[in-house]
Coordinates of C-alpha atoms in Angstrom, one line a residue:
M97 CA 41.7 -48.6 -91.4
G98 CA 40.5 -46.3 -88.6
L99 CA 41.6 -46.5 -85.0
P100 CA 40.1 -45.4 -81.8
G101 CA 40.8 -41.7 -81.0
G102 CA 40.7 -40.7 -84.7
G103 CA 44.1 -42.1 -85.7
T104 CA 44.8 -44.1 -88.9
L105 CA 47.5 -46.7 -89.5
G106 CA 50.2 -46.3 -92.1
Q107 CA 52.1 -49.6 -92.6
G108 CA 51.3 -50.5 -88.9
F109 CA 52.1 -47.1 -87.5
M110 CA 49.6 -44.6 -86.0
L111 CA 49.3 -40.8 -86.1
Q112 CA 47.4 -39.0 -83.2
A113 CA 46.3 -35.4 -82.4
Q114 CA 46.9 -34.5 -78.8
P115 CA 44.9 -33.6 -76.8
Q116 CA 42.0 -35.6 -78.2
E117 CA 39.4 -33.2 -76.6
L118 CA 40.1 -29.5 -76.7
V119 CA 38.0 -27.3 -74.4
L120 CA 38.8 -23.6 -74.2
A121 CA 37.2 -20.3 -73.8
A122 CA 36.0 -18.5 -76.9
G123 CA 38.8 -16.5 -78.5
G124 CA 41.5 -18.3 -76.7
S125 CA 44.6 -20.2 -78.0
V126 CA 45.5 -23.9 -77.6
L127 CA 48.6 -26.0 -78.4
V128 CA 48.0 -29.1 -80.6
N129 CA 50.6 -31.8 -81.1
C130 CA 50.5 -34.2 -84.1
T131 CA 52.6 -37.2 -83.2
T132 CA 53.4 -40.6 -84.6
N133 CA 55.4 -43.7 -83.8
C134 CA 56.6 -44.1 -87.4
P135 CA 60.4 -43.9 -87.5
N136 CA 60.3 -42.5 -91.1
A137 CA 57.4 -40.1 -90.8
S138 CA 57.3 -37.1 -93.1
H139 CA 55.1 -34.2 -94.0
I140 CA 53.3 -34.0 -90.6
T141 CA 50.9 -31.1 -90.7
L142 CA 47.6 -29.8 -89.1
E143 CA 44.6 -28.9 -91.1
T144 CA 42.0 -26.5 -89.5
S145 CA 39.9 -23.5 -90.3
F146 CA 41.4 -21.6 -87.3
S147 CA 44.5 -19.5 -87.4
K148 CA 47.6 -21.7 -86.8
R149 CA 51.3 -21.3 -86.3
Q150 CA 54.0 -24.0 -85.9
A151 CA 55.2 -24.2 -82.4
G152 CA 57.9 -26.9 -82.8
Q153 CA 59.0 -30.0 -84.8
G154 CA 61.0 -33.1 -84.1
P155 CA 61.3 -36.8 -85.2
G156 CA 57.8 -38.1 -85.4
W157 CA 56.0 -35.0 -84.2
T158 CA 55.0 -31.4 -85.1
A159 CA 53.2 -28.9 -82.7
F160 CA 51.0 -26.0 -83.7
W161 CA 49.3 -23.1 -81.9
L162 CA 45.7 -22.5 -82.7
D163 CA 44.8 -18.8 -82.1
K164 CA 41.5 -17.0 -81.8
V165 CA 39.4 -20.2 -81.5
T166 CA 35.8 -19.0 -81.6
S167 CA 33.6 -22.0 -82.5
N168 CA 33.3 -25.7 -82.1
N169 CA 35.0 -27.6 -84.9
L170 CA 37.2 -30.6 -85.8
I171 CA 41.0 -30.4 -86.5
F172 CA 43.0 -32.9 -88.6
C173 CA 46.5 -34.1 -88.2
S174 CA 48.0 -35.8 -91.3
G175 CA 51.4 -37.2 -92.4
F176 CA 53.2 -40.0 -94.4
C177 CA 54.9 -43.1 -93.2
N178 CA 57.0 -44.9 -95.8
G179 CA 54.9 -43.4 -98.5
S180 CA 51.5 -44.2 -96.8
Q181 CA 49.3 -41.4 -95.5
M182 CA 48.2 -41.2 -91.9
T183 CA 45.4 -39.0 -90.4
S184 CA 43.9 -38.2 -87.0
T185 CA 41.1 -35.9 -85.7
S186 CA 40.4 -33.9 -82.5
R187 CA 37.3 -32.1 -81.4
V188 CA 37.6 -28.4 -80.3
T189 CA 34.8 -27.3 -77.9
V190 CA 34.5 -23.6 -77.2
Y191 CA 32.7 -22.4 -74.0
R192 CA 31.3 -19.0 -73.3
L193 CA 30.1 -17.7 -69.9
P194 CA 26.6 -16.0 -69.8
Q195 CA 26.8 -12.4 -70.9
R196 CA 24.0 -11.4 -68.6
V197 CA 22.1 -13.1 -65.7
E198 CA 19.2 -11.0 -64.5
L199 CA 16.4 -11.7 -62.0
A200 CA 13.3 -9.7 -62.8
P201 CA 12.3 -7.0 -60.3
L202 CA 10.1 -8.2 -57.4
P203 CA 7.0 -6.4 -56.2
A204 CA 7.7 -3.4 -53.9
W205 CA 5.4 -5.0 -51.3
Q206 CA 4.0 -8.5 -51.4
P207 CA 1.0 -9.4 -49.3
V208 CA 1.6 -12.4 -47.0
G209 CA -0.1 -15.5 -48.2
E210 CA -0.2 -14.5 -51.9
D211 CA 1.9 -16.0 -54.7
F212 CA 4.6 -14.1 -56.6
T213 CA 6.8 -15.1 -59.6
L214 CA 10.6 -15.3 -59.8
S215 CA 11.8 -14.9 -63.4
C216 CA 15.4 -15.2 -64.4
R217 CA 16.7 -14.3 -67.9
V218 CA 20.1 -15.6 -69.1
Q219 CA 21.8 -14.1 -72.2
G220 CA 24.5 -16.3 -73.8
G221 CA 26.4 -19.2 -72.2
E222 CA 27.8 -22.2 -74.1
P223 CA 27.6 -25.1 -74.3
R224 CA 23.9 -25.1 -73.3
A225 CA 24.0 -28.7 -72.5
R226 CA 26.3 -28.0 -69.6
L227 CA 24.5 -24.9 -68.4
S228 CA 22.0 -24.9 -65.5
V229 CA 19.9 -22.2 -63.9
V230 CA 19.2 -22.1 -60.1
L231 CA 16.8 -19.8 -58.2
L232 CA 17.8 -19.1 -54.6
R233 CA 16.2 -17.5 -51.5
G234 CA 19.2 -16.6 -49.5
Q235 CA 21.1 -19.9 -49.6
E236 CA 18.0 -22.0 -50.0
E237 CA 17.5 -23.6 -53.4
L238 CA 14.0 -23.0 -54.7
R239 CA 14.4 -24.4 -58.3
R240 CA 17.1 -25.9 -60.6
Q241 CA 16.7 -26.7 -64.3
P242 CA 18.9 -26.8 -67.5
A243 CA 19.0 -23.6 -69.4
P244 CA 16.5 -23.8 -72.2
L245 CA 17.5 -23.0 -75.8
G246 CA 16.9 -19.6 -77.2
E247 CA 18.0 -16.2 -76.4
P248 CA 17.5 -15.1 -73.8
A249 CA 16.9 -18.3 -71.8
E250 CA 14.2 -17.8 -69.2
V251 CA 13.5 -19.8 -66.0
M252 CA 10.5 -19.0 -63.7
A253 CA 9.2 -20.2 -60.3
T254 CA 6.1 -19.4 -58.3
V255 CA 6.6 -18.8 -54.6
Q256 CA 4.0 -18.0 -51.8
A257 CA 5.0 -15.1 -49.7
G258 CA 5.3 -15.5 -45.9
R259 CA 6.3 -13.3 -43.0
E260 CA 9.7 -14.9 -43.0
D261 CA 10.2 -13.7 -46.6
H262 CA 10.2 -10.0 -45.4
G263 CA 13.7 -8.7 -46.1
A264 CA 14.8 -11.9 -47.8
N265 CA 17.2 -11.7 -50.8
F266 CA 16.4 -13.7 -54.0
T267 CA 19.1 -14.5 -56.6
C268 CA 19.4 -16.3 -59.9
V269 CA 22.7 -18.3 -60.4
T270 CA 23.9 -20.0 -63.6
E271 CA 26.3 -23.0 -63.4
L272 CA 28.4 -24.0 -66.4
D273 CA 29.7 -27.5 -65.5
L274 CA 32.9 -28.4 -67.4
Q275 CA 34.3 -30.6 -64.6
P276 CA 34.1 -33.8 -66.7
Q277 CA 36.4 -32.1 -69.3
G278 CA 38.7 -31.2 -66.5
V279 CA 38.1 -27.5 -66.8
G280 CA 35.9 -26.8 -63.7
M281 CA 32.6 -25.2 -62.7
F282 CA 31.8 -21.6 -63.6
R283 CA 29.1 -19.8 -61.7
N284 CA 27.5 -16.4 -62.5
A285 CA 24.9 -14.7 -60.3
S286 CA 22.5 -11.9 -60.8
E287 CA 22.1 -8.9 -58.5
P288 CA 20.0 -10.0 -55.5
R289 CA 16.5 -8.7 -55.2
Q290 CA 15.0 -8.0 -51.8
L291 CA 11.4 -8.8 -51.1
R292 CA 9.2 -7.0 -48.6
T293 CA 6.1 -8.7 -47.4
F294 CA 3.3 -7.1 -45.3
V295 CA 0.0 -7.7 -43.6
L296 CA -2.6 -5.0 -43.4
P297 CA -6.0 -6.0 -41.8
E298 CA -9.2 -5.4 -43.6
T299 CA -10.7 -3.8 -40.5
P300 CA -10.4 0.0 -40.2
P301 CA -8.3 1.6 -37.4
T302 CA -9.9 2.6 -34.1
L303 CA -10.1 6.4 -33.7
Q304 CA -10.6 7.7 -30.2
A305 CA -11.4 11.4 -29.5
S306 CA -14.1 13.5 -27.8
R307 CA -17.0 14.1 -30.2
L308 CA -17.4 17.6 -28.8
W309 CA -14.5 20.0 -29.2
E310 CA -14.4 23.5 -27.6
A311 CA -12.8 26.2 -29.6
G312 CA -9.4 27.2 -28.2
T313 CA -8.8 24.0 -26.3
S314 CA -6.5 21.0 -26.9
V315 CA -8.0 17.5 -27.1
P316 CA -6.1 14.2 -27.2
V317 CA -6.5 12.0 -30.2
V318 CA -5.5 8.2 -30.3
C319 CA -5.6 6.0 -33.4
T320 CA -4.9 2.2 -33.1
L321 CA -4.7 -0.6 -35.6
P322 CA -3.7 -4.2 -34.4
G323 CA -2.5 -7.0 -36.7
V324 CA -0.1 -4.8 -38.8
F325 CA 3.1 -6.4 -40.1
P326 CA 5.7 -5.0 -40.1
A327 CA 4.2 -2.4 -37.9
E328 CA 7.3 -0.3 -37.7
E329 CA 7.2 0.3 -41.5
A330 CA 3.6 1.4 -41.6
Q331 CA 2.7 5.1 -42.1
I332 CA 0.0 6.6 -40.0
H333 CA -1.5 10.0 -40.7
L334 CA -3.8 12.1 -38.5
Q335 CA -5.7 15.0 -40.0
L336 CA -8.1 17.5 -38.3
G337 CA -10.1 19.3 -41.0
D338 CA -7.5 20.4 -43.6
R339 CA -4.7 20.5 -41.1
A340 CA -2.3 17.6 -40.5
L341 CA -1.5 16.7 -36.9
S342 CA 2.0 15.7 -35.6
P343 CA 1.4 12.3 -34.0
H344 CA 3.7 10.3 -31.8
V345 CA 3.8 6.8 -33.3
T346 CA 4.6 3.7 -31.3
T347 CA 4.5 0.0 -32.0
E348 CA 4.1 -3.0 -29.7
G349 CA 4.3 -6.3 -31.6
D350 CA 1.8 -6.0 -34.4
V351 CA -0.1 -3.1 -32.8
L352 CA 0.4 0.3 -34.4
S353 CA -0.8 3.3 -32.5
A354 CA -0.5 7.1 -32.8
Q355 CA -1.2 9.8 -30.3
A356 CA -1.6 13.5 -31.0
T357 CA -3.1 16.7 -29.6
G358 CA -5.6 18.6 -31.7
T359 CA -6.4 22.2 -31.1
V360 CA -9.3 24.1 -32.7
R361 CA -8.4 27.8 -32.7
S362 CA -10.4 30.1 -34.9
V363 CA -12.9 28.0 -36.8
P364 CA -16.6 28.8 -36.7
E365 CA -18.9 26.6 -34.6
G366 CA -20.2 23.5 -36.4
A367 CA -19.0 20.2 -37.9
L368 CA -15.4 19.2 -38.3
Q369 CA -13.9 15.9 -39.5
L370 CA -11.1 14.0 -37.9
A371 CA -9.3 11.3 -40.0
C372 CA -6.8 8.6 -39.3
I373 CA -5.2 6.9 -42.3
V374 CA -2.8 3.9 -42.1
T375 CA -0.7 3.1 -45.2
L376 CA 1.4 0.0 -45.8
G377 CA 2.5 -1.8 -49.0
G378 CA 0.6 0.6 -51.2
Q379 CA -2.7 -0.1 -49.4
S380 CA -4.5 2.0 -46.8
R381 CA -7.1 1.7 -44.1
Q382 CA -8.8 4.8 -42.7
A383 CA -11.3 5.9 -40.0
R384 CA -13.1 9.1 -39.8
L385 CA -15.0 10.9 -37.0
E386 CA -17.4 13.7 -37.2
L387 CA -16.8 16.4 -34.5
T388 CA -18.8 19.3 -33.3
V389 CA -17.0 22.5 -32.5
F390 CA -18.6 24.8 -29.9
S391 CA -17.8 27.9 -27.9
F392 CA -18.5 27.9 -24.1
L393 CA -17.4 31.2 -22.6
G394 CA -17.7 31.7 -18.9
P395 CA -19.0 31.8 -16.3
V396 CA -17.1 34.9 -15.2
L397 CA -17.7 36.2 -11.7
N398 CA -16.9 39.8 -10.7
L399 CA -17.3 41.7 -7.4
S400 CA -17.8 45.4 -7.3
E401 CA -15.4 45.4 -4.3
S402 CA -13.2 42.4 -3.6
N403 CA -12.3 43.9 -0.1
A404 CA -15.5 45.6 1.0
T405 CA -16.0 47.6 4.2
E406 CA -18.6 46.4 6.6
G407 CA -21.9 48.0 5.8
S408 CA -21.1 48.8 2.2
V409 CA -23.2 47.6 -0.8
V410 CA -21.5 44.8 -2.9
T411 CA -22.6 43.8 -6.3
V412 CA -21.9 40.3 -7.6
T413 CA -22.1 39.8 -11.4
C414 CA -21.9 36.6 -13.4
S415 CA -21.7 36.6 -17.2
A416 CA -21.1 34.1 -20.0
G417 CA -21.2 33.6 -23.8
A418 CA -24.2 33.2 -26.0
R419 CA -26.7 30.4 -25.4
V420 CA -25.3 29.8 -21.9
H421 CA -27.8 29.5 -19.0
L422 CA -26.6 31.1 -15.7
L423 CA -27.6 30.5 -12.1
L424 CA -26.0 32.8 -9.4
E425 CA -26.6 31.7 -5.8
G426 CA -29.9 30.2 -6.9
V427 CA -30.9 33.2 -9.0
P428 CA -31.3 32.5 -12.7
A429 CA -30.6 34.9 -15.6
E430 CA -33.5 36.3 -17.4
A431 CA -32.5 34.7 -20.7
P432 CA -29.6 32.5 -22.2
G433 CA -26.5 34.6 -22.7
Q434 CA -27.7 37.3 -20.3
P435 CA -25.7 38.2 -17.1
V436 CA -27.2 37.9 -13.6
H437 CA -26.6 40.3 -10.7
L438 CA -26.8 40.0 -6.9
E439 CA -26.5 42.9 -4.4
L440 CA -25.9 42.7 -0.6
N441 CA -25.0 44.8 2.4
A442 CA -21.6 43.5 3.5
T443 CA -21.5 42.3 7.2
D444 CA -18.9 40.5 9.2
R445 CA -20.7 37.3 8.5
D446 CA -20.0 37.8 4.8
D447 CA -16.2 37.8 5.3
G448 CA -14.7 34.8 3.5
R449 CA -18.0 34.0 1.8
D450 CA -17.9 32.1 -1.5
F451 CA -20.3 33.1 -4.3
W452 CA -21.0 30.4 -6.9
C453 CA -22.2 30.7 -10.4
H454 CA -23.4 27.7 -12.4
A455 CA -23.4 27.7 -16.2
S456 CA -24.9 25.1 -18.6
L457 CA -24.8 24.8 -22.4
E458 CA -26.5 22.2 -24.6
V459 CA -24.4 20.9 -27.6
D460 CA -25.8 18.2 -29.9
G461 CA -28.2 17.1 -27.2
V462 CA -25.5 16.9 -24.5
L463 CA -25.6 19.3 -21.5
L464 CA -22.3 20.7 -20.5
Y465 CA -21.8 22.3 -17.1
R466 CA -19.2 24.7 -15.6
N467 CA -18.9 26.4 -12.2
S468 CA -17.1 29.4 -11.0
S469 CA -16.6 31.0 -7.6
V470 CA -15.3 34.2 -6.1
R471 CA -14.6 35.0 -2.4
L472 CA -15.6 38.2 -0.7
R473 CA -13.4 39.8 2.0
V474 CA -15.2 42.2 4.4
L475 CA -13.1 44.6 6.5
Y476 CA -14.5 45.0 10.1
G477 CA -13.3 45.9 13.5
P478 CA -12.2 43.5 16.3
R479 CA -14.8 41.6 18.4
I480 CA -14.5 39.2 21.3
D481 CA -17.0 36.5 21.2
R482 CA -18.9 36.4 24.5
A483 CA -20.0 32.9 23.8
T484 CA -16.5 31.7 24.0
C485 CA -15.2 34.1 26.7
P486 CA -17.0 33.7 30.0
Q487 CA -17.2 36.9 32.0
H488 CA -17.0 35.2 35.4
L489 CA -14.7 32.2 36.2
V490 CA -14.5 30.3 39.5
W491 CA -11.4 28.0 39.7
K492 CA -9.5 26.1 42.4
E493 CA -6.0 26.9 43.3
R494 CA -3.3 24.7 41.8
T495 CA -5.4 23.4 39.0
M496 CA -4.8 23.6 35.3
H497 CA -7.2 25.7 33.2
V498 CA -7.5 27.4 29.9
L499 CA -8.9 30.9 29.3
P500 CA -10.9 30.2 26.1
C501 CA -11.4 33.7 24.8
Q502 CA -11.3 34.3 21.1
A503 CA -11.3 37.4 19.0
R504 CA -12.3 37.9 15.3
G505 CA -12.0 40.7 12.8
N506 CA -10.5 41.5 9.5
P507 CA -7.6 42.2 9.7
V508 CA -7.1 39.5 12.4
P509 CA -6.8 41.3 15.8
Q510 CA -4.3 40.7 18.6
L511 CA -5.9 39.5 21.8
Q512 CA -4.5 39.9 25.4
C513 CA -6.0 39.9 28.9
L514 CA -4.4 42.1 31.5
Q515 CA -5.2 42.2 35.3
E516 CA -6.3 45.5 36.5
H517 CA -3.8 47.5 38.6
S518 CA -1.0 44.9 38.3
R519 CA -1.2 44.7 34.4
R520 CA -0.2 41.1 34.8
Q521 CA -1.0 39.2 31.6
V522 CA -2.8 35.8 31.8
P523 CA -2.3 33.2 29.0
V524 CA -5.2 33.1 26.5
G525 CA -6.0 29.8 24.7
T526 CA -3.2 27.8 26.4
P527 CA -3.3 25.7 29.6
F528 CA -1.7 27.3 32.8
L529 CA -1.5 26.5 36.5
V530 CA -3.9 28.6 38.5
R531 CA -2.6 30.4 41.6
L532 CA -4.2 32.6 44.2
N533 CA -2.6 35.7 42.7
H534 CA -4.6 35.1 39.5
S535 CA -7.7 36.3 41.3
G536 CA -9.0 39.6 40.1
T537 CA -10.6 41.5 37.3
Y538 CA -9.1 41.4 33.8
Q539 CA -9.4 43.6 30.8
C540 CA -9.4 41.4 27.6
Q541 CA -8.6 43.6 24.6
A542 CA -8.7 42.8 20.9
V543 CA -6.8 45.3 18.8
S544 CA -6.4 45.8 15.0
P545 CA -5.9 48.7 12.6
R546 CA -9.7 49.0 12.5
G547 CA -10.2 49.6 16.3
M548 CA -10.3 47.9 19.7
H549 CA -12.9 45.9 21.6
T550 CA -12.7 45.3 25.4
L551 CA -14.4 42.7 27.5
V552 CA -14.2 42.4 31.3
V553 CA -13.5 39.0 32.8
V554 CA -13.5 38.3 36.5
M555 CA -11.4 35.4 37.7
D556 CA -12.2 34.0 41.2
V557 CA -9.5 31.6 42.5
Q558 CA -10.4 29.6 45.7
G559 CA -7.7 28.4 48.0
L560 CA -7.6 25.2 50.1
N561 CA -9.6 26.0 53.5
S562 CA -9.3 24.5 57.1
A563 CA -12.3 22.3 56.7
N564 CA -10.7 20.6 53.7
I565 CA -7.5 20.1 55.7
I566 CA -9.5 18.4 58.6
I567 CA -11.2 16.1 56.2
I568 CA -8.0 15.1 54.6
M569 CA -6.2 14.5 57.9
S570 CA -9.1 12.4 59.2
V571 CA -8.9 10.2 56.0
L572 CA -5.2 9.8 56.5
V573 CA -5.5 8.8 60.2
T574 CA -8.1 6.3 59.4
L575 CA -6.0 4.8 56.7
G576 CA -3.0 4.6 59.1
L577 CA -5.0 2.7 61.8
L578 CA -6.3 0.2 59.2
T579 CA -2.7 -0.3 58.0
I580 CA -1.4 -1.0 61.6
L581 CA -4.2 -3.5 62.3
A582 CA -3.6 -5.4 59.1
A583 CA 0.2 -5.5 59.9
S584 CA -0.5 -6.9 63.4
L585 CA -2.6 -9.7 62.1
C586 CA 0.1 -10.7 59.7
V587 CA 2.8 -10.7 62.5
F588 CA 0.7 -12.9 64.8
G589 CA 0.1 -15.4 62.1
V590 CA 3.8 -15.7 61.4
Q591 CA 4.6 -16.1 65.1
K592 CA 2.1 -18.9 65.6
R593 CA 3.5 -20.9 62.7
S594 CA 7.2 -20.4 63.7
G595 CA 6.7 -21.0 67.5
R596 CA 9.3 -18.4 68.5
Y597 CA 7.0 -15.9 70.3
E598 CA 4.0 -16.1 72.6
V599 CA 1.7 -13.2 73.0
Q600 CA -0.6 -13.1 76.0
R601 CA -4.2 -12.2 75.6
P602 CA -4.8 -8.6 76.3
W603 CA -7.6 -7.2 78.4
P604 CA -10.9 -7.1 76.6
R605 CA -11.6 -4.1 74.5
Q606 CA -8.1 -2.7 75.0
P607 CA -5.7 -2.0 72.1
W608 CA -2.5 -3.9 71.5
L609 CA 0.8 -2.3 72.1
P610 CA 3.6 -2.7 69.5
L611 CA 5.7 -5.8 70.1
Q612 CA 9.4 -5.3 70.7
P613 CA 11.4 -8.5 70.2
Q614 CA 14.5 -8.9 72.5
E615 CA 16.6 -10.5 69.7
P616 CA 16.9 -9.6 66.1
L617 CA 14.4 -11.4 64.0
Q618 CA 15.7 -13.9 61.6
P619 CA 14.1 -14.2 58.1
P620 CA 11.4 -16.8 58.3
E621 CA 11.8 -20.0 56.4
P622 CA 10.1 -20.1 53.0
L623 CA 6.4 -20.7 53.5
Q624 CA 5.0 -23.9 52.2
P625 CA 1.5 -24.1 50.7
Q626 CA -1.0 -24.8 53.4
E627 CA -4.6 -24.3 54.3
P628 CA -5.8 -20.7 54.3
L629 CA -4.8 -19.0 57.5
Q630 CA -7.3 -18.8 60.3
P631 CA -7.2 -16.1 62.9
P632 CA -5.8 -17.2 66.3
E633 CA -8.4 -19.0 68.4
P634 CA -8.3 -16.4 71.2
L635 CA -9.2 -13.6 68.8
Q636 CA -12.7 -12.8 68.1
P637 CA -14.0 -10.6 65.4
P638 CA -13.6 -7.1 66.9
E639 CA -16.6 -5.1 67.9
P640 CA -16.9 -1.6 66.6
L641 CA -14.1 0.5 68.0
Q642 CA -15.0 2.5 71.1
P643 CA -12.9 5.2 72.6
P644 CA -10.6 3.4 75.0
E645 CA -10.8 3.9 78.7
P646 CA -7.8 5.4 80.4
L647 CA -5.2 2.7 80.9
Q648 CA -3.5 1.9 84.2
P649 CA 0.3 1.5 83.9
E650 CA 0.2 -2.1 85.2
E651 CA -2.7 -3.0 83.0
A652 CA -1.2 -1.5 79.9
S653 CA 1.9 -3.6 79.9
A654 CA 2.3 -6.6 77.7
E655 CA 4.7 -9.4 78.5
V656 CA 6.8 -10.8 75.8
Q657 CA 8.8 -14.0 76.7
A658 CA 11.5 -15.4 74.8
P659 CA 11.0 -19.0 73.7

């Protein structure tokens, strides 16, 4: 009669194998105890295909070590109780961790928006029923499934690449779950694989550079491509003909740009190609520009004498390279590439004169222009300009004036004006106060290493005469009389309002004498607004003044009474 747990009864007693479920790692050892509650048990033993050795024995029990357990199997405990046989079974489960968990390599670069496949291969791992395979992006679980049978077991998942996947790590993890058996959870992980995603626009980059390049000059080149991700990992290459340029690469957001300076040194005139190539994720975009290399020499201006002497013949020559048209001071060259000459007799008017030569060259239907100039210096003696230096000056005494004489020459002369006899120097070109002693004749001399030029200037200073004094005194007397008359009118008006003085009417057509108050005047009280003042009734508008008749002493007195 069988019992639960694999034990059988012998005359009412039971034999058991402990533990009932044996779970151990492959190649390990385990202790198994065959025990019974029969008081007269005998011949207790363990039957198994594994290597065993007795670990101990006692009344009703015998223990055995099982060594090098490598497979799943059953073990049997048997014994006798009072002559009846007893048996019991126990299952041995061996687990093995996966020998290899590997995530297949990812693409070196994955375009954003396109699908890619994660493939995980698992070698080994038992029991398969308790083994799961998990695909992770970072810590995010993408797929989980039981490990399929077969060697190796393979699990795959399809994922769409995004910008957020750039630089992300993908991992394959196996989980051997033996927690129900009380053993635990065993995890194995593959080496992580990093994914790099990218965006490279279908449009070509923008290449900016002058279409016409002059040999021997440096020209800036700019190449730009927006919408690149990640822009900092893109490669940009600039090439001029068969020579690579060294660009300065910058990124701003998704915009990739490169700047370089190209120089064409010793190539023949003609066509040359400029290329910009952007590479990312194994793909490339490029732009090309056809350039025209040309040579534009000149214009070159030369003077036969840069510092010519007045009266000498000076030759101006303008030259340039082949195919260049020249125009020197309005005079054209006979043919393209031919020089043009100009001769002149140097005069003082040519000192500081600029000569201009204009050059033009046609390249691919485009006219290019250049100008050049040269300055001629003419050496000539000093000269005082009569137009700016009057020879006769009439000035008033005690007035400010300027002697406006100017001298020119090359080298620049020194100018001074000295009075004859006294050799007194008068300022030139600056204001000064004219005095009587400035009258006289002056020798104005301009001196330089190339000679001297003299100009006579007569300065006539007029002093203030008696007629002028009489006129000035008359004006002053008239102003004084008018001031006295106005003051008298104001005093009479104040006296009438205050009532403190009474002035008797004078004789007709006789002047008033100054009033002398007997007591000190007190400040008048503040005036209140009132009607406009009217002259005193006794006063009439005065007739034009006539010379007064001789006054008699008694008639000329005026009586002033105190109030």
